[in-house]
Coordinates of C-alpha atoms and ligand atoms in Angstrom, one line a residue:
X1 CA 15.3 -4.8 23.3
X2 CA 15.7 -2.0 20.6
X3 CA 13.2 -2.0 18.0
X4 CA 15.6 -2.5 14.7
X5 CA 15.6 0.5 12.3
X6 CA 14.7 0.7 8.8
X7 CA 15.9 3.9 6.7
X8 CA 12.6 4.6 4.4
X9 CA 13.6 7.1 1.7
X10 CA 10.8 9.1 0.8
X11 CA 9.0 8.0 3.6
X12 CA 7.1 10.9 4.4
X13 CA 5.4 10.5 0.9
X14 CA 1.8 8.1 0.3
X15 CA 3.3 5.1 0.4
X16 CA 6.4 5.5 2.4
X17 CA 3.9 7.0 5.3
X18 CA 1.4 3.8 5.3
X19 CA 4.8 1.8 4.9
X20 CA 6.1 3.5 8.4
X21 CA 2.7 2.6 9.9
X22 CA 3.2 -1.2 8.9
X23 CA 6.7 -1.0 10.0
X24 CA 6.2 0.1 13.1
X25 CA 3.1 -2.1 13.9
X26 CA 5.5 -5.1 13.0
X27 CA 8.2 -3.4 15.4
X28 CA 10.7 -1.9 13.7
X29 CA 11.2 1.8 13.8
X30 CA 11.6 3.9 10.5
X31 CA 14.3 6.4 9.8
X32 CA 12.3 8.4 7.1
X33 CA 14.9 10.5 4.6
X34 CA 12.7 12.7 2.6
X35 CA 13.3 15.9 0.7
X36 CA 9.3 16.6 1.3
X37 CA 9.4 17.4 -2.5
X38 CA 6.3 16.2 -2.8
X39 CA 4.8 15.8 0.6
X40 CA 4.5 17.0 4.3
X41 CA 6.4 16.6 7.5
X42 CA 2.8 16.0 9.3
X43 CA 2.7 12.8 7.3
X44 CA 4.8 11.5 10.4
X45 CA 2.8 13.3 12.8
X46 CA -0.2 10.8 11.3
X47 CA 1.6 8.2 11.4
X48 CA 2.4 8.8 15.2
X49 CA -1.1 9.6 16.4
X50 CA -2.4 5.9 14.4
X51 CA 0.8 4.2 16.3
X52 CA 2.0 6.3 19.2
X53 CA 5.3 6.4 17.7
X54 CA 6.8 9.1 15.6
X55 CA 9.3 7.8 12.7
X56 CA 12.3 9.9 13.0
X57 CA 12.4 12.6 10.0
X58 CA 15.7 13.5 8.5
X59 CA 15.1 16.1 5.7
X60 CA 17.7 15.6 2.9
X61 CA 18.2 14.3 -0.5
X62 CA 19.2 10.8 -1.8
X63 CA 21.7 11.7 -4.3
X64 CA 23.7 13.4 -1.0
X65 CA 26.6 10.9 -0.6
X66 CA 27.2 13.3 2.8
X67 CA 23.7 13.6 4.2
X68 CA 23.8 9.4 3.2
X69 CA 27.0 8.8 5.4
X70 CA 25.6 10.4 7.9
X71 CA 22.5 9.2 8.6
X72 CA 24.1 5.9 8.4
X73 CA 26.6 7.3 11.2
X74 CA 23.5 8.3 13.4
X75 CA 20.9 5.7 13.3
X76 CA 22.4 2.2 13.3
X77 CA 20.5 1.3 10.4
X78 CA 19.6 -3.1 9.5
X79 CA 17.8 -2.6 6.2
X80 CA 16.4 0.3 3.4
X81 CA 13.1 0.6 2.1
X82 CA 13.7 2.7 -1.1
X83 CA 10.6 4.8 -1.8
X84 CA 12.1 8.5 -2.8
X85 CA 11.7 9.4 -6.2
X86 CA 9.6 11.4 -8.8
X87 CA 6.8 9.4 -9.9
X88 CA 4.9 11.4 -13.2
X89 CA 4.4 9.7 -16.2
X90 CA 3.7 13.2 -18.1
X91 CA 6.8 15.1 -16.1
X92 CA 8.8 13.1 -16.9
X93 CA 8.6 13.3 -20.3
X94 CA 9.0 16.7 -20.3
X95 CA 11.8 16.9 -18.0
X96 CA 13.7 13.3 -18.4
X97 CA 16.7 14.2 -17.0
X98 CA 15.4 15.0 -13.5
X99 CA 14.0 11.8 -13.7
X100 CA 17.4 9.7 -14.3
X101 CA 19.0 11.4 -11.8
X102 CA 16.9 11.3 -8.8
X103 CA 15.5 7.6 -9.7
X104 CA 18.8 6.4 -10.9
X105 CA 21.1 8.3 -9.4
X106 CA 19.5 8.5 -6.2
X107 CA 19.6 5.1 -5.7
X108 CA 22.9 4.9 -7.4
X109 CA 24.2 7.3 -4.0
X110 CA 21.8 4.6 -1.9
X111 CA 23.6 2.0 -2.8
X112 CA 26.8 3.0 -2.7
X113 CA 26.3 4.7 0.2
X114 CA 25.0 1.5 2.0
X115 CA 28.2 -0.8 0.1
X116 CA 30.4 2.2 2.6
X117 CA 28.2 1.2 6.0
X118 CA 27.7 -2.6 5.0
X119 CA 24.2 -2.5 5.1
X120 CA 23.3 -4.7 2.0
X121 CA 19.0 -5.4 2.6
X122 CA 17.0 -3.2 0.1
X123 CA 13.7 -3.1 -0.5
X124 CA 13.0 -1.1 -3.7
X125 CA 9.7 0.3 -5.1
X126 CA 9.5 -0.6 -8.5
X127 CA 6.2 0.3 -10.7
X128 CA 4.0 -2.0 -13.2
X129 CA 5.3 0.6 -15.6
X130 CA 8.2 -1.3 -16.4
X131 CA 6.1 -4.0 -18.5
X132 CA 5.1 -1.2 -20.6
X133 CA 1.6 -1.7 -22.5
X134 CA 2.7 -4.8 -24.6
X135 CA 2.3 -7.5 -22.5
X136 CA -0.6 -9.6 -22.2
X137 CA -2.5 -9.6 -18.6
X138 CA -2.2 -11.2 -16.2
X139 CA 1.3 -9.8 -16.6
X140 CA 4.1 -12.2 -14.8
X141 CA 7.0 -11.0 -13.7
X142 CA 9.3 -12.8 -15.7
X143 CA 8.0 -10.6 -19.0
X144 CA 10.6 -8.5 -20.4
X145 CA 11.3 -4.7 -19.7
X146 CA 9.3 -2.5 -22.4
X147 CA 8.7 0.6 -20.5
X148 CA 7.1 3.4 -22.7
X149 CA 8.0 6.8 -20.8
X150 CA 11.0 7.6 -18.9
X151 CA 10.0 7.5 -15.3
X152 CA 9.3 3.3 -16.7
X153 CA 12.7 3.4 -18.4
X154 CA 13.9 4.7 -14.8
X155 CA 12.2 2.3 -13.0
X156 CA 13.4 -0.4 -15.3
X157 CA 17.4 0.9 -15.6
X158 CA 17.6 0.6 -11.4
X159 CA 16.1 -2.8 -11.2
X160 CA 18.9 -3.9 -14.0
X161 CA 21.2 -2.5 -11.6
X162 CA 20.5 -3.5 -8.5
X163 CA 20.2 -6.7 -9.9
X164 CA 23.8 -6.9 -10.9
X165 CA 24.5 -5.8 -7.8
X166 CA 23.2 -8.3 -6.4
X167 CA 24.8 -11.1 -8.9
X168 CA 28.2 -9.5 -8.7
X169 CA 27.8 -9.9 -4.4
X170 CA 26.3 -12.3 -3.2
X171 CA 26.2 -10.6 0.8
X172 CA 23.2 -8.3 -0.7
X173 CA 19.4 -9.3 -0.1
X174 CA 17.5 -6.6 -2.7
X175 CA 13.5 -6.8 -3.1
X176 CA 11.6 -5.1 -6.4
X177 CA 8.4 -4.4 -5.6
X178 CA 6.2 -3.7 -8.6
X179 CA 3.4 -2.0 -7.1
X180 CA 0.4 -1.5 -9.5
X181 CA -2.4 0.9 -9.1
X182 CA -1.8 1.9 -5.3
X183 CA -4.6 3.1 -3.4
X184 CA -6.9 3.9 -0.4
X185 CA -5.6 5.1 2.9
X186 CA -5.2 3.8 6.4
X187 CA -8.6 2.6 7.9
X188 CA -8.5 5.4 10.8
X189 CA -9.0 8.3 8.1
X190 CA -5.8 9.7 9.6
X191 CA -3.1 9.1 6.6
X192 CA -3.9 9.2 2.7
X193 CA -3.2 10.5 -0.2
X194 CA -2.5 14.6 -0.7
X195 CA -0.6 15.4 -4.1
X196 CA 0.7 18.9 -4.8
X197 CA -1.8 20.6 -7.0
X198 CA -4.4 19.2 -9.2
X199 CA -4.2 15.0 -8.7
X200 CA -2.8 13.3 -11.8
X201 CA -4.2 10.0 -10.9
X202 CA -7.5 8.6 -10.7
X203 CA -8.6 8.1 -7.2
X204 CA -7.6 11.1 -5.6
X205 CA -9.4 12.8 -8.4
X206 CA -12.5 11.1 -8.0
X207 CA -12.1 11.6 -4.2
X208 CA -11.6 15.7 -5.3
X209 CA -14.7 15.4 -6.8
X210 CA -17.0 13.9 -4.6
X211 CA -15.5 16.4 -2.1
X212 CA -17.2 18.6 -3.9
X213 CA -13.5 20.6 -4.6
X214 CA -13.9 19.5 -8.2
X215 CA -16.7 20.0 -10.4
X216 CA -16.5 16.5 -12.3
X217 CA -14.1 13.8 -13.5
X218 CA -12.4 13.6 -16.8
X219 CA -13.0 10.4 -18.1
X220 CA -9.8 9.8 -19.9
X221 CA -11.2 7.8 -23.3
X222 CA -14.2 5.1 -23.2
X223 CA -13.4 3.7 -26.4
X224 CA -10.9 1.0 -25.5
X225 CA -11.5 -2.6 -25.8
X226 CA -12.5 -3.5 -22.4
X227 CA -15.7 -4.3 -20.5
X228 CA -16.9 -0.8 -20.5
X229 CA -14.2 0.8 -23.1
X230 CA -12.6 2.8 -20.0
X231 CA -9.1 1.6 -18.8
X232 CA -8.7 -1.0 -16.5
X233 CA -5.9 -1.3 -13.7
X234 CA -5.3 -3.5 -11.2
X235 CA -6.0 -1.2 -8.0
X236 CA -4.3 -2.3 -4.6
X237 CA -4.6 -0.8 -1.4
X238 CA -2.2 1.0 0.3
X239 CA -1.8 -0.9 3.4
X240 CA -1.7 -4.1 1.6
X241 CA 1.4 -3.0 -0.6
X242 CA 2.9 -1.2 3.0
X243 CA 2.5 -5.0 4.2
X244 CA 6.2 -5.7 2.8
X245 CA 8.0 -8.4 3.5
X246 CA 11.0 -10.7 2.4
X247 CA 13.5 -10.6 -0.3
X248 CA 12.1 -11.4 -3.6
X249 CA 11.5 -9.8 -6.9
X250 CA 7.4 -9.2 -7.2
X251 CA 4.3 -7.9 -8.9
X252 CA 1.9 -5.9 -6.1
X253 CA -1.8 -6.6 -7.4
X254 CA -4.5 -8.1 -6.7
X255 CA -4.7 -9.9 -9.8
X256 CA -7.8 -8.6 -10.5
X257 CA -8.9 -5.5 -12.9
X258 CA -11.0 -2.7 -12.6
X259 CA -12.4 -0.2 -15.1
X260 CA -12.5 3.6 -14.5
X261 CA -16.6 3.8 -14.6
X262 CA -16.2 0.7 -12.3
X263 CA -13.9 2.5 -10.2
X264 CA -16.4 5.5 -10.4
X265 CA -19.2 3.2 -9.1
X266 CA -17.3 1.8 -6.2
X267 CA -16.8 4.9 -5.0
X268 CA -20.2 6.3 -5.7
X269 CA -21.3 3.4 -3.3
X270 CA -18.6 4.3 -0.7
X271 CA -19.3 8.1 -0.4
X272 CA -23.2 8.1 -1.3
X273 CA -22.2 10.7 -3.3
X274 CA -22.6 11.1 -7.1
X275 CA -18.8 11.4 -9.3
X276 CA -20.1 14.0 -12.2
X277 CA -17.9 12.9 -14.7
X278 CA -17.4 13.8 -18.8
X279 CA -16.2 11.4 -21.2
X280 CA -12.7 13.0 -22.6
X281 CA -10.3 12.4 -24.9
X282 CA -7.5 8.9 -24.4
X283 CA -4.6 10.2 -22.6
X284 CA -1.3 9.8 -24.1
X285 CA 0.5 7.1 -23.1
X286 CA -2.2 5.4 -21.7
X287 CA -2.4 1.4 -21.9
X288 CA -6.1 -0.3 -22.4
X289 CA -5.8 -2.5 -19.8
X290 CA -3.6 -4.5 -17.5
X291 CA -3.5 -6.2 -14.4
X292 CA -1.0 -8.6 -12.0
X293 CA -0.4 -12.1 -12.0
X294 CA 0.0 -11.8 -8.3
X295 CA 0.6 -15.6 -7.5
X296 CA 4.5 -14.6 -7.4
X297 CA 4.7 -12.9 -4.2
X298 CA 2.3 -15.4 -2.6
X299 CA 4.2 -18.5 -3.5
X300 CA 7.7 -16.3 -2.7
X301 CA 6.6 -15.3 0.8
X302 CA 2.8 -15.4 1.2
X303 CA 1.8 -11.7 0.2
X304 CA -1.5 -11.3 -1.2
X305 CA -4.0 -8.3 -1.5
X306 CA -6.8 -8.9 1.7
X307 CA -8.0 -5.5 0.8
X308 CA -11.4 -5.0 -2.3
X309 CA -12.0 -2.2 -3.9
X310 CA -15.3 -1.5 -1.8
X311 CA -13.0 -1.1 1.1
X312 CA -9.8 0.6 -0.8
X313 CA -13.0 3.7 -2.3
X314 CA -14.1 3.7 1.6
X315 CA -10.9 3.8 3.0
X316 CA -9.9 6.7 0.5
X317 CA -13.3 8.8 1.0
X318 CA -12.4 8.4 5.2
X319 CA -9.2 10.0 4.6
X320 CA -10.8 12.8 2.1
X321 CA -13.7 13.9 4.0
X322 CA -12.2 14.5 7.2
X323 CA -9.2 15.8 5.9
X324 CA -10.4 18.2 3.0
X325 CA -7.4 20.1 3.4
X326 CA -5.2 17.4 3.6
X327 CA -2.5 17.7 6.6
X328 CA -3.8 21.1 7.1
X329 CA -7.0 19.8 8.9
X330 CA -5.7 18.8 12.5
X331 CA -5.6 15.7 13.6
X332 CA -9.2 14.8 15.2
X333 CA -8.2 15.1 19.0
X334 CA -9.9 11.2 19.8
X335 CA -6.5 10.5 18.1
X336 CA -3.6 12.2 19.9
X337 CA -1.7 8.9 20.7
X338 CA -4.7 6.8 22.2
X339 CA -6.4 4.7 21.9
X340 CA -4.0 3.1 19.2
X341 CA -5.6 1.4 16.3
X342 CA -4.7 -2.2 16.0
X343 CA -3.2 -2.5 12.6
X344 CA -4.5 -6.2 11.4
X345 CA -2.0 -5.7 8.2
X346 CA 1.6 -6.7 10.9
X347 CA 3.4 -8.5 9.8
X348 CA 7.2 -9.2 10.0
X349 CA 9.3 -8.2 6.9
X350 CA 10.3 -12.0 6.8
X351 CA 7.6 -13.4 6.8
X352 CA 6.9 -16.9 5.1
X353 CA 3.7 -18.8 3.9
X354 CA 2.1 -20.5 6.8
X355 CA 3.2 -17.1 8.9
X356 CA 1.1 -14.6 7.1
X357 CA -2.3 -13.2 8.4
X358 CA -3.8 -13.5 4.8
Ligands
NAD1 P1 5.2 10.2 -3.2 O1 5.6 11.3 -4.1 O2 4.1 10.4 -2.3 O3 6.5 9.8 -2.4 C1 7.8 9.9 -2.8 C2 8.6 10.6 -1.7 O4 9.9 10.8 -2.1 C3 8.0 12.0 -1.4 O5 7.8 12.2 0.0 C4 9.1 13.0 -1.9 O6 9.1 14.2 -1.1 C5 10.3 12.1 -1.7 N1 11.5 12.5 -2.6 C6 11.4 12.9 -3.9 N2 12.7 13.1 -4.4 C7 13.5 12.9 -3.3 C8 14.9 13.0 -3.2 N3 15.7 13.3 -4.2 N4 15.5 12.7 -2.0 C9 14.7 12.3 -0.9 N5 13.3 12.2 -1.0 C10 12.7 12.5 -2.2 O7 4.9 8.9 -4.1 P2 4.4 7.5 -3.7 O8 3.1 7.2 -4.4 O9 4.4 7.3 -2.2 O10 5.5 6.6 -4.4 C11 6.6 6.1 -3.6 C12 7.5 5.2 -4.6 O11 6.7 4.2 -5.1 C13 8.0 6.0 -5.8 O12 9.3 5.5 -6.0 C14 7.1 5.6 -6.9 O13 7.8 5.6 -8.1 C15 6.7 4.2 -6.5 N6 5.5 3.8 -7.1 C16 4.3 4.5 -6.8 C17 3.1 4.1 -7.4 C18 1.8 4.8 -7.2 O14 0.9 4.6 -7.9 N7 1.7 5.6 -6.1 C19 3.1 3.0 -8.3 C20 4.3 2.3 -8.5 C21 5.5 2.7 -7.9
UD1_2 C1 0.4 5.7 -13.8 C2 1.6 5.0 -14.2 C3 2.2 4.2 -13.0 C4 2.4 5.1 -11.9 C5 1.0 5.6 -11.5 C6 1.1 6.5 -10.3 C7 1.8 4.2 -16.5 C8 1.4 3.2 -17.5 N1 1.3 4.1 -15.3 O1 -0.6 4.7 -13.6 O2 3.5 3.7 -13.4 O3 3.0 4.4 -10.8 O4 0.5 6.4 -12.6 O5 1.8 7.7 -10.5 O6 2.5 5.1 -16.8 N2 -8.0 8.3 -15.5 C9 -9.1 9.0 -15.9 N3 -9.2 10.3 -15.4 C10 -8.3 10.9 -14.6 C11 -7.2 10.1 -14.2 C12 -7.1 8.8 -14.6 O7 -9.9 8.5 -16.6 O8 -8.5 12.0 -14.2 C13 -7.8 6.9 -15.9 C14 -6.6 6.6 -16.7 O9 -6.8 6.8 -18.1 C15 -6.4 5.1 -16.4 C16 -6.9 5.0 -15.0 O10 -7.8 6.1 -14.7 O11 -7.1 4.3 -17.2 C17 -5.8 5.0 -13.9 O12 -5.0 6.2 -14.1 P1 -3.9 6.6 -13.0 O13 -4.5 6.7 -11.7 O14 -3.3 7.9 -13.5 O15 -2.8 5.5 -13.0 P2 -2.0 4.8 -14.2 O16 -2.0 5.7 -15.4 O17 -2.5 3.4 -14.4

């Protein structure tokens, strides 16, 4: 039988390439659109020496009603995973509009696009950043929308949408996943993280650093109220959030925060290296603190984080240190297609309490 196919916009990207691995480890096989705007083709390649099978790459963009219909035409498509998009807090305050229409019109085309083929499953990567920083933690997901930056307001605008959509008809199954603080990498050290330029977020930086490619970390204000003054996030590993099944509308977290110094220390532990680091200046925009109440996506389908932050800071250095150039660095040649690693994380995308691994 034909594994099914899943169309993953922006699956080339971090999370759209561990989201191929779980995909294909639970038997589908992903149709990846991606622009490679901000990543690499040899994403895939990764992802096919870690499975043996390479996701099929389609470079084009989400707003393209055309390129849309057509892929659609091609690959007899049973559900989207919706990961494209632009994803800066700080660019897209300086450039909003770029924001509203990929994010929202992008998945605007999406939709409409998959109204035309009648393909109505959607699984759609939503962000934490749509609670904003008023909300006490644990936040649940019934708090309102108070995004504080656009790509939030983004975020928040196609979840609205989509959930109209789905009022309005009832043959469509749509999933919001609010990931958190996304990290790690696969186990094998083969896929991870590799922004464009200097890393805006906190693990890659710290990974940057104990690399020795960066001289020490900005500590981004330590004079918050929280157990060490240094913001605290609720950190989830990248393999846990590519773990995605059902139809539901969830937080991603482990429920559990972590401060920056005690993400530092984590990874100091992980690496045996030391993280030089300065105390800096708060970073505008930034919240104190906030972390998941994850019991939603355990109670709506039996998700729940598996993976600490011990393993997510030794997953992450893996990945780093034998890839210091990122996909540039070949692939080690032990993995050219096998031995496979067995990816513990399958699961089906329907799967129920009771049917999880957790
Ligand atoms: P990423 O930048 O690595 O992946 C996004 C992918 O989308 C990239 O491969 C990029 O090339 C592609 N893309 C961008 N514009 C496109 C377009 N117009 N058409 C087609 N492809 C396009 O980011 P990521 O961390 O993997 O995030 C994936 C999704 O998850 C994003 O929607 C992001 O907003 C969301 N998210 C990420 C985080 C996080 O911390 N990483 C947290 C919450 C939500
Ligand atoms: C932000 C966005 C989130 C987005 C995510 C990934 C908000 C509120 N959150 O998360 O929506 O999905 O980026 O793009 O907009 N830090 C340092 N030094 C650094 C980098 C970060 O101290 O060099 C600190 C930050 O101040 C923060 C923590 O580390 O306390 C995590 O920062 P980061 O990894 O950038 O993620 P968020 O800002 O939480």
């Amino acid at each position: 039988m034909r594994a099914p196919r899943i169309l993953v916009t922006g699956g080339a990207g971090f999370i759209g390439s561990h989201t191929c691995v779980a995909l294909i480890a639970a038997g589908y096989l992903p149709v990846v659109l991606d622009t490679l705007v901000n990543s690499d083709a040899r994403s895939l390649q990764r992802v096919a020496c870690i499975t043996g099978v390479e996701p099929v790459l389609v470079c084009g963009d989400v707003r393209d009603a055309v390129a849309l219909d057509r892929v659609f035409a091609a690959y007899d498509v049973a559900a989207v995973v919706h990961l494209a998009g632009l994803k800066a807090v700080g660019e897209s305050m300086a450039d909003p509009v770029s924001y509203y229409d990929v994010n929202l019109a992008g998945t605007l085309a999406l939709v409409q696009a998959m109204d035309r083929t009648g393909v109505r499953t959607l699984v759609f990567s939503s962000s934490a950043t749509v609670y904003g920083d008023s909300q006490p933690s644990p936040i649940v997901e019934s708090a309102p929308y108070a995004a504080v930056n656009p790509y939030g307001r983004t975020k928040a605008m196609v979840e609205s949408m989509l959930a109209d959509l789905a009022r309005a008809d009832a043959r469509w199954s749509i999933a919001c996943l609010r990931y958190f603080n996304p990290i790690g990498a696969h186990e094998s050290g083969l896929l991870g993280e590799r922004p464009h330029g200097p890393p805006n977020n906190l693990m890659p930086y710290i990974a940057q650093v104990a690399a020795g490619q960066r001289e020490w970390l900005v500590v981004h204000g330590a004079d918050y109220d929280t157990v060490d003054g240094t913001g605290v996030r609720d950190y989830v590993h990248v393999m846990d959030v590519a773990r995605r099944p059902g139809i539901l509308m969830a937080n991603l977290g482990t429920g559990r925060g972590a401060s920056v110094l005690e993400v530092v220390s984590a990874f100091e532990r992980a690496s045996g290296r030391r993280i030089a680091l300065r105390i800096g200046p708060r970073r505008p925009g930034d919240a104190p603190a906030y972390w998941a109440d994850a019991r939603g996506a355990w109670q709506a389908f039996g998700w729940r984080a598996r993976r600490d932050l011990d393993q997510m800071c030794a997953d992450s250095w893996r990945w780093q240190a034998a890839n210091p150039h990122g996909f540039d660095d070949p692939a080690p040649a032990h993995a050219s297609g096998l031995p496979r690693f067995q990816d513990n994380t399958s699961t089906s995308i329907n799967s129920k309490p009771g049917h999880s691994h957790a």
